[in-house]
C-alpha positions as MATLAB code, in Angstrom:
seq = 'XXXXXXXXXXXXXXXXXXXXXXXXXXXXXXXXXXXXXXXXXXXXXXXXXXXXXXXXXXXXXXXXXXXXXXXXXXXXXXXXXXXXXXXXXXXXXXXXXXXXXXXXXXXXXXXXXXXXXXXXXXXXX';
ca = [
       9.537  -14.116   -0.729;
       5.818  -13.504   -0.948;
       3.645  -10.583   -0.654;
       0.063  -11.503   -0.629;
      -2.458   -8.759   -0.790;
      -6.369   -9.294    0.117;
      -9.010   -7.515    1.097;
     -10.174   -5.894   -2.406;
     -13.560   -5.956   -3.543;
     -16.597   -4.115   -5.053;
     -18.063   -0.831   -2.686;
     -19.912    1.699   -2.918;
     -18.843    5.393   -2.756;
     -18.252    6.343    0.706;
     -17.712    2.695    1.625;
     -14.721    1.307    3.360;
     -12.324   -1.405    2.961;
      -8.954   -2.852    4.840;
      -6.806   -4.217    2.655;
      -4.275   -6.703    4.033;
      -0.502   -7.559    3.143;
       1.272  -10.816    4.441;
       4.640  -11.073    3.878;
       7.153  -13.833    4.023;
      10.792  -14.558    3.145;
      12.347  -11.720    3.884;
      13.501   -9.741    6.962;
       9.787   -7.441    7.212;
      10.770   -5.439   10.055;
      13.782   -3.951    8.580;
      11.884   -2.846    5.392;
       9.555    0.165    4.563;
       6.294   -1.382    3.027;
       4.584    0.360    0.772;
       0.958    0.795   -1.394;
       0.952    1.252   -5.011;
      -1.844    1.088   -7.269;
      -3.022    1.536  -10.971;
      -5.912    2.062  -12.905;
      -7.064    0.734  -16.436;
      -5.303    3.074  -18.592;
      -3.685    5.084  -16.377;
       0.179    4.995  -14.543;
       0.846    3.362  -11.710;
       1.010    5.496   -8.425;
       2.660    5.050   -4.802;
      -0.387    5.532   -2.535;
       0.896    5.457    0.988;
       4.140    4.390    2.768;
       5.225    3.123    6.558;
       8.519    2.642    7.797;
       9.769    0.164    9.397;
       9.576    1.126   12.954;
       6.203    2.551   11.778;
       7.450    6.188   12.943;
       6.811    7.529    9.378;
       4.006    7.283    6.896;
       3.263    9.187    3.817;
       0.386    9.590    1.965;
      -0.915   10.523   -1.929;
      -2.216   14.232   -1.496;
      -5.784   12.463   -2.957;
      -6.272   10.129    0.137;
      -4.733   12.050    2.798;
      -7.359   12.231    5.788;
      -9.467    9.046    4.442;
      -6.734    6.578    4.239;
      -4.647    4.884    6.871;
      -1.594    2.788    6.529;
      -0.427    0.302    9.782;
       1.813   -2.403   10.058;
       1.965   -5.338   12.643;
       5.591   -6.923   12.360;
       5.129   -9.625   14.824;
       2.596  -10.786   11.977;
       4.461   -9.545    9.368;
       1.644   -7.683    8.079;
       0.731   -4.329    6.649;
      -2.997   -3.089    6.119;
      -4.545   -0.263    4.353;
      -7.395    1.024    5.757;
      -9.416    2.948    3.016;
     -12.463    5.108    4.273;
     -15.017    7.317    2.301;
     -13.978    5.600   -0.813;
     -14.457    7.234   -4.446;
     -14.715    6.405   -7.844;
     -11.570    7.201   -8.749;
     -10.078    5.108   -6.240;
     -10.752    2.217   -8.380;
      -7.141    0.357   -9.372;
      -4.961   -2.611   -8.784;
      -3.748   -2.331   -5.192;
      -0.169   -3.303   -4.630;
       1.836   -4.362   -1.334;
       5.525   -3.518   -2.281;
       8.446   -3.733   -0.062;
      11.389   -1.304    0.042;
      14.950   -1.816    0.134;
      15.397   -0.191    3.248;
      13.604    0.865    6.621;
      12.738    4.861    5.510;
      10.345    5.824    3.542;
      12.011    7.730    0.603;
       9.689   10.356   -0.940;
       8.763   11.009   -3.599;
       8.188    7.149   -3.802;
      10.046    5.798   -6.791;
       9.931    2.592   -8.093;
      13.735    2.434   -8.077;
      13.776    2.168   -4.300;
      11.318   -0.429   -3.934;
      11.991   -4.333   -3.888;
       9.242   -7.168   -3.981;
       5.912   -7.091   -5.239;
       2.956   -8.400   -4.364;
       0.170   -9.484   -7.105;
      -2.341   -6.743   -6.411;
      -5.887   -6.971   -5.115;
      -9.012   -4.955   -6.769;
     -10.879   -2.385   -5.419;
     -13.483   -1.396   -7.297;
     -15.601    1.657   -6.288;
     -19.148    2.236   -7.962;
     -22.807    2.567   -7.302;
];
């Protein structure tokens, strides 16, 4: 099983990044996919979730209207488009598979399965 996140980097406030997560080794189109993030000295937090069929999405309040999650089941890939980035978005972002098709809100670690290694996002001038 592998979840490989990419697309992170250094961006100025107000800028954009698009994270990608390439998955393999499990039935991707039967699992929800989530993005978590963890900033230095802070607890890990759930940022977004998308169901297996893309029929439902969830966003953390602080990223609503700025982030968009999507998936391409034919390519086993999930994306997180991040616009209007703020310094408080700085964190390591992790791609995580859920244990089933749906997104159960609130998103909790017990409902998660496989974790990727993460990609660093730094928002700074």
